[in-house]
PDB file of C-alpha atoms in Angstrom:
ATOM      1  CA  MET A 423       0.245   0.179   0.281  1.00  0.00           C
ATOM      2  CA  GLU A 424       1.618   3.534  -1.119  1.00  0.00           C
ATOM      3  CA  ILE A 425       0.538   6.555   1.317  1.00  0.00           C
ATOM      4  CA  HIS A 426       1.635  10.024  -0.714  1.00  0.00           C
ATOM      5  CA  CYS A 427       3.173  13.207   1.862  1.00  0.00           C
ATOM      6  CA  LEU A 428       1.133  16.013   0.041  1.00  0.00           C
ATOM      7  CA  ARG A 429       1.705  19.469   0.582  1.00  0.00           C
ATOM      8  CA  SER A 430      -1.236  21.052  -0.837  1.00  0.00           C
ATOM      9  CA  CYS A 431      -4.614  19.029  -2.819  1.00  0.00           C
ATOM     10  CA  SER A 432      -3.626  21.281  -6.142  1.00  0.00           C
ATOM     11  CA  GLU A 433      -0.941  17.680  -6.035  1.00  0.00           C
ATOM     12  CA  ILE A 434      -3.616  14.995  -6.740  1.00  0.00           C
ATOM     13  CA  ARG A 435      -6.434  16.694  -8.893  1.00  0.00           C
ATOM     14  CA  ALA A 436      -8.877  16.343  -6.290  1.00  0.00           C
ATOM     15  CA  PRO A 437     -10.097  20.364  -5.141  1.00  0.00           C
ATOM     16  CA  ASN A 438     -13.235  19.149  -2.907  1.00  0.00           C
ATOM     17  CA  LEU A 439     -10.549  17.553  -0.643  1.00  0.00           C
ATOM     18  CA  THR A 440      -8.841  19.912   2.371  1.00  0.00           C
ATOM     19  CA  LEU A 441      -5.845  20.041   3.573  1.00  0.00           C
ATOM     20  CA  ILE A 442      -5.913  17.358   6.142  1.00  0.00           C
ATOM     21  CA  SER A 443      -7.935  14.786   4.152  1.00  0.00           C
ATOM     22  CA  ALA A 444      -5.436  15.062   1.671  1.00  0.00           C
ATOM     23  CA  ILE A 445      -2.405  14.971   4.619  1.00  0.00           C
ATOM     24  CA  PHE A 446      -2.015  10.777   3.634  1.00  0.00           C
ATOM     25  CA  VAL A 447      -4.205   9.199   0.416  1.00  0.00           C
ATOM     26  CA  THR A 448      -4.121   5.709  -0.462  1.00  0.00           C
ATOM     27  CA  LYS A 449      -5.391   4.831  -3.889  1.00  0.00           C
ATOM     28  CA  GLN A 450      -7.821   2.902  -2.354  1.00  0.00           C
ATOM     29  CA  GLY A 451      -8.915   6.101  -0.041  1.00  0.00           C
ATOM     30  CA  ILE A 452      -9.898   7.834  -3.158  1.00  0.00           C
ATOM     31  CA  MET A 453     -11.643   5.086  -4.741  1.00  0.00           C
ATOM     32  CA  PHE A 454     -13.877   4.442  -1.817  1.00  0.00           C
ATOM     33  CA  ARG A 455     -14.050   8.833  -1.896  1.00  0.00           C
ATOM     34  CA  THR A 456     -15.450   7.834  -5.030  1.00  0.00           C
ATOM     35  CA  PHE A 457     -17.910   5.144  -4.830  1.00  0.00           C
ATOM     36  CA  LEU A 458     -19.474   7.266  -2.365  1.00  0.00           C
ATOM     37  CA  ARG A 459     -19.389   9.590  -4.335  1.00  0.00           C
ATOM     38  CA  SER A 460     -21.116   7.965  -7.087  1.00  0.00           C
ATOM     39  CA  TYR A 461     -23.991   5.931  -4.756  1.00  0.00           C
ATOM     40  CA  LYS A 462     -24.377   8.497  -2.926  1.00  0.00           C
ATOM     41  CA  VAL A 463     -28.223   8.162  -2.860  1.00  0.00           C
ATOM     42  CA  ILE A 464     -28.610   4.720  -2.580  1.00  0.00           C
ATOM     43  CA  LEU A 465     -26.388   4.337   0.508  1.00  0.00           C
ATOM     44  CA  LEU A 466     -28.931   7.710   1.945  1.00  0.00           C
ATOM     45  CA  TYR A 467     -32.267   6.330   1.306  1.00  0.00           C
ATOM     46  CA  GLY A 468     -29.667   2.666   2.728  1.00  0.00           C
ATOM     47  CA  VAL A 469     -29.812   4.672   5.892  1.00  0.00           C
ATOM     48  CA  SER A 470     -32.707   6.263   6.143  1.00  0.00           C
ATOM     49  CA  LEU A 471     -34.485   2.750   5.930  1.00  0.00           C
ATOM     50  CA  ALA A 472     -32.365   1.479   8.430  1.00  0.00           C
ATOM     51  CA  ALA A 473     -33.314   4.752  10.635  1.00  0.00           C
ATOM     52  CA  LEU A 474     -36.902   4.021  10.104  1.00  0.00           C
ATOM     53  CA  LEU A 475     -36.562   0.349  10.626  1.00  0.00           C
ATOM     54  CA  PHE A 476     -35.199   0.737  13.965  1.00  0.00           C
ATOM     55  CA  LEU A 477     -37.464   4.038  14.999  1.00  0.00           C
ATOM     56  CA  MET A 478     -40.813   1.004  14.698  1.00  0.00           C
ATOM     57  CA  ARG A 479     -39.248  -1.729  15.825  1.00  0.00           C
ATOM     58  CA  TRP A 480     -38.668   1.214  19.300  1.00  0.00           C
ATOM     59  CA  LEU A 481     -42.129   1.712  18.913  1.00  0.00           C
ATOM     60  CA  GLU A 482     -43.322  -1.095  18.917  1.00  0.00           C
ATOM     61  CA  PHE A 483     -44.942  -1.387  15.602  1.00  0.00           C
ATOM     62  CA  ARG A 484     -46.871  -4.327  16.355  1.00  0.00           C
ATOM     63  CA  LEU A 485     -49.351  -2.415  17.592  1.00  0.00           C
ATOM     64  CA  LEU A 486     -49.019   0.383  15.897  1.00  0.00           C
ATOM     65  CA  ILE A 487     -49.199  -2.198  11.989  1.00  0.00           C
ATOM     66  CA  ILE A 488     -52.318  -3.808  14.111  1.00  0.00           C
ATOM     67  CA  ASP A 489     -54.249  -0.685  15.482  1.00  0.00           C
ATOM     68  CA  HIS A 490     -53.412   1.346  11.674  1.00  0.00           C
ATOM     69  CA  ALA A 491     -52.812  -0.731   9.021  1.00  0.00           C
ATOM     70  CA  ILE A 492     -54.668   0.454   6.437  1.00  0.00           C
ATOM     71  CA  GLU A 493     -53.629   3.495   7.305  1.00  0.00           C
ATOM     72  CA  LEU A 494     -50.010   2.853   7.039  1.00  0.00           C
ATOM     73  CA  TYR A 495     -50.693   1.054   3.904  1.00  0.00           C
ATOM     74  CA  ALA A 496     -52.081   4.008   2.732  1.00  0.00           C
ATOM     75  CA  ALA A 497     -48.897   6.154   3.696  1.00  0.00           C
ATOM     76  CA  VAL A 498     -46.471   3.941   2.181  1.00  0.00           C
ATOM     77  CA  ILE A 499     -48.133   3.501  -1.423  1.00  0.00           C
ATOM     78  CA  ALA A 500     -48.635   7.463  -1.228  1.00  0.00           C
ATOM     79  CA  ILE A 501     -44.881   8.189  -0.173  1.00  0.00           C
ATOM     80  CA  VAL A 502     -44.532   5.598  -3.167  1.00  0.00           C
ATOM     81  CA  PHE A 503     -46.341   7.423  -5.740  1.00  0.00           C
ATOM     82  CA  LEU A 504     -45.158  10.560  -4.708  1.00  0.00           C
ATOM     83  CA  VAL A 505     -40.827   9.235  -5.343  1.00  0.00           C
ATOM     84  CA  LEU A 506     -42.201   7.682  -8.591  1.00  0.00           C
ATOM     85  CA  GLY A 507     -43.808  11.031  -9.799  1.00  0.00           C
ATOM     86  CA  ILE A 508     -41.278  13.087  -8.742  1.00  0.00           C
ATOM     87  CA  TRP A 509     -39.000  10.481 -10.567  1.00  0.00           C
ATOM     88  CA  LEU A 510     -41.329  11.160 -13.905  1.00  0.00           C
ATOM     89  CA  ALA A 511     -41.956  14.899 -14.301  1.00  0.00           C
ATOM     90  CA  LYS A 512     -37.455  14.950 -13.485  1.00  0.00           C
ATOM     91  CA  GLN A 513     -37.359  13.024 -16.614  1.00  0.00           C
ATOM     92  CA  LEU A 514     -39.942  13.822 -18.605  1.00  0.00           C
ATOM     93  CA  THR A 515     -38.726  17.911 -17.609  1.00  0.00           C
ATOM     94  CA  LYS A 516     -34.781  17.393 -18.669  1.00  0.00           C
ATOM     95  CA  PRO A 517     -34.464  19.078 -21.825  1.00  0.00           C
ATOM     96  CA  LYS A 518     -33.673  17.152 -25.130  1.00  0.00           C
ATOM     97  CA  THR A 519     -31.618  17.283 -27.468  1.00  0.00           C
ATOM     98  CA  VAL A 520     -33.039  18.130 -31.381  1.00  0.00           C
ATOM     99  CA  LEU A 521     -30.483  16.693 -33.967  1.00  0.00           C
ATOM    100  CA  VAL A 522     -31.386  18.817 -36.877  1.00  0.00           C
ATOM    101  CA  GLU A 523     -30.265  17.162 -40.052  1.00  0.00           C
ATOM    102  CA  LYS A 524     -30.195  18.629 -43.367  1.00  0.00           C
ATOM    103  CA  THR A 525     -28.967  17.740 -46.425  1.00  0.00           C
ATOM    104  CA  ILE A 526     -27.509  19.557 -49.240  1.00  0.00           C
ATOM    105  CA  TYR A 527     -27.590  19.547 -52.739  1.00  0.00           C
ATOM    106  CA  VAL A 528     -24.136  21.374 -54.217  1.00  0.00           C
ATOM    107  CA  SER A 529     -24.329  22.159 -57.965  1.00  0.00           C
ATOM    108  CA  PRO A 530     -21.114  20.569 -60.299  1.00  0.00           C
ATOM    109  CA  SER A 531     -19.002  23.214 -60.614  1.00  0.00           C
ATOM    110  CA  GLU A 532     -18.708  24.612 -64.170  1.00  0.00           C
ATOM    111  CA  ASN A 533     -14.991  25.620 -64.054  1.00  0.00           C
ATOM    112  CA  PHE A 534     -13.906  22.176 -62.647  1.00  0.00           C
ATOM    113  CA  GLU A 535     -10.410  21.364 -63.515  1.00  0.00           C
ATOM    114  CA  ARG A 536      -9.675  17.849 -62.793  1.00  0.00           C
ATOM    115  CA  ASN A 537      -6.598  16.651 -61.128  1.00  0.00           C
ATOM    116  CA  GLU A 538      -4.174  15.339 -63.619  1.00  0.00           C
ATOM    117  CA  LYS A 539      -1.273  15.071 -61.593  1.00  0.00           C
ATOM    118  CA  VAL A 540      -3.243  12.814 -58.840  1.00  0.00           C
ATOM    119  CA  VAL A 541      -5.149  10.727 -61.995  1.00  0.00           C
ATOM    120  CA  GLU A 542      -0.803  10.153 -63.137  1.00  0.00           C
ATOM    121  CA  GLU A 543       0.184   9.266 -59.732  1.00  0.00           C
ATOM    122  CA  LEU A 544      -2.088   7.084 -59.026  1.00  0.00           C
ATOM    123  CA  GLY A 545      -2.428   4.899 -62.426  1.00  0.00           C
ATOM    124  CA  ILE A 546      -6.425   5.684 -63.672  1.00  0.00           C
ATOM    125  CA  SER A 547      -6.904   4.828 -67.292  1.00  0.00           C
ATOM    126  CA  LYS A 548      -9.982   6.713 -68.745  1.00  0.00           C
ATOM    127  CA  ARG A 549     -12.440   3.717 -69.015  1.00  0.00           C
ATOM    128  CA  GLU A 550     -11.973   4.118 -65.237  1.00  0.00           C
ATOM    129  CA  LEU A 551     -12.115   7.634 -64.635  1.00  0.00           C
ATOM    130  CA  GLU A 552     -15.368   7.002 -67.045  1.00  0.00           C
ATOM    131  CA  VAL A 553     -16.619   4.378 -65.188  1.00  0.00           C
ATOM    132  CA  LEU A 554     -15.832   6.552 -61.625  1.00  0.00           C
ATOM    133  CA  GLU A 555     -17.713   8.953 -63.067  1.00  0.00           C
ATOM    134  CA  LEU A 556     -21.038   7.289 -63.854  1.00  0.00           C
ATOM    135  CA  ILE A 557     -20.591   5.492 -60.360  1.00  0.00           C
ATOM    136  CA  ALA A 558     -20.632   9.326 -58.999  1.00  0.00           C
ATOM    137  CA  GLN A 559     -23.686   9.703 -60.876  1.00  0.00           C
ATOM    138  CA  GLY A 560     -25.339   6.667 -59.013  1.00  0.00           C
ATOM    139  CA  PHE A 561     -25.686   4.382 -62.067  1.00  0.00           C
ATOM    140  CA  SER A 562     -25.603   0.530 -61.262  1.00  0.00           C
ATOM    141  CA  ASN A 563     -22.487  -1.983 -63.146  1.00  0.00           C
ATOM    142  CA  HIS A 564     -25.491  -3.167 -65.787  1.00  0.00           C
ATOM    143  CA  GLU A 565     -26.855  -0.176 -66.723  1.00  0.00           C
ATOM    144  CA  ILE A 566     -22.891   1.012 -66.613  1.00  0.00           C
ATOM    145  CA  ALA A 567     -21.638  -1.918 -68.920  1.00  0.00           C
ATOM    146  CA  GLU A 568     -24.654  -0.641 -70.562  1.00  0.00           C
ATOM    147  CA  ARG A 569     -24.197   2.953 -71.544  1.00  0.00           C
ATOM    148  CA  LEU A 570     -20.246   1.938 -71.805  1.00  0.00           C
ATOM    149  CA  PHE A 571     -21.432  -0.554 -74.974  1.00  0.00           C
ATOM    150  CA  VAL A 572     -18.685  -3.316 -73.027  1.00  0.00           C
ATOM    151  CA  SER A 573     -20.086  -6.554 -70.938  1.00  0.00           C
ATOM    152  CA  LEU A 574     -20.393  -6.677 -66.602  1.00  0.00           C
ATOM    153  CA  ASN A 575     -17.463  -8.184 -66.087  1.00  0.00           C
ATOM    154  CA  THR A 576     -15.068  -5.733 -67.246  1.00  0.00           C
ATOM    155  CA  ILE A 577     -17.142  -3.207 -65.588  1.00  0.00           C
ATOM    156  CA  LYS A 578     -16.731  -5.305 -62.744  1.00  0.00           C
ATOM    157  CA  THR A 579     -13.001  -5.338 -63.714  1.00  0.00           C
ATOM    158  CA  HIS A 580     -12.636  -1.200 -63.964  1.00  0.00           C
ATOM    159  CA  SER A 581     -14.764  -1.171 -60.418  1.00  0.00           C
ATOM    160  CA  SER A 582     -12.326  -3.801 -58.521  1.00  0.00           C
ATOM    161  CA  LYS A 583      -8.902  -1.796 -59.732  1.00  0.00           C
ATOM    162  CA  LEU A 584     -11.035   1.520 -58.929  1.00  0.00           C
ATOM    163  CA  PHE A 585     -10.724   0.468 -55.916  1.00  0.00           C
ATOM    164  CA  GLU A 586      -7.535  -1.064 -55.386  1.00  0.00           C
ATOM    165  CA  LYS A 587      -5.829   1.869 -56.047  1.00  0.00           C
ATOM    166  CA  LEU A 588      -8.375   4.231 -54.522  1.00  0.00           C
ATOM    167  CA  GLU A 589      -7.418   2.523 -51.422  1.00  0.00           C
ATOM    168  CA  VAL A 590     -11.195   2.038 -50.880  1.00  0.00           C
ATOM    169  CA  ASN A 591     -13.723  -1.056 -50.306  1.00  0.00           C
ATOM    170  CA  ARG A 592     -17.407   0.497 -51.524  1.00  0.00           C
ATOM    171  CA  ARG A 593     -18.713   2.548 -53.872  1.00  0.00           C
ATOM    172  CA  THR A 594     -19.572   5.035 -52.045  1.00  0.00           C
ATOM    173  CA  GLN A 595     -15.548   5.453 -50.342  1.00  0.00           C
ATOM    174  CA  ALA A 596     -14.707   5.895 -53.836  1.00  0.00           C
ATOM    175  CA  VAL A 597     -16.849   8.173 -55.067  1.00  0.00           C
ATOM    176  CA  GLU A 598     -15.620  10.343 -52.191  1.00  0.00           C
ATOM    177  CA  VAL A 599     -11.896   9.451 -51.884  1.00  0.00           C
ATOM    178  CA  ALA A 600     -12.587  10.541 -55.810  1.00  0.00           C
ATOM    179  CA  LYS A 601     -14.089  14.013 -55.277  1.00  0.00           C
ATOM    180  CA  ARG A 602     -11.698  14.881 -51.606  1.00  0.00           C
ATOM    181  CA  LEU A 603      -8.413  13.786 -54.222  1.00  0.00           C
ATOM    182  CA  GLY A 604      -9.955  16.460 -56.901  1.00  0.00           C
ATOM    183  CA  ILE A 605     -10.473  13.360 -59.484  1.00  0.00           C
ATOM    184  CA  ILE A 606     -14.484  13.888 -60.316  1.00  0.00           C
ATOM    185  CA  SER A 607     -16.365  17.071 -59.937  1.00  0.00           C
ATOM    186  CA  LEU A 608     -18.724  17.560 -56.820  1.00  0.00           C
TER     187      LEU A 608
END
């Protein structure tokens, strides 16, 4: 067990500790203190319940329960519903975070200039560029094959080579990377 002697509370970054309580601090002591802070409400209810039980025993609760059974049951039910109502009211009145998602459509730039340096560095052919542009427009492999007058397997080959060159796994990732690198227009 390590015991550290501290000159000030700021050395352990615990501003809530007083100097007297921070003179000898152990790792277990800090963990116990955080445990108490975390479960303060539960411990408070537990202690309150124990005190209430002691009080009931002290007042010879048998006599009270026998004489006033209905009133006690009604009081217990009322207290349970009171606590439940307070908790529910707190839950319902918490401010809710609303996430607003907007779709912004950007028209393609009229003055788009392809980044030929990146195209050459990646080794993307003219045909692969055509396939990439059609993928970006949302066409399926079958539709791209019909537009370029080639077989479906050729389009699949061009797509897989594009994915390797752009280091991606999916069509949407390929389009995103190509736009970011300036290979195709936004």
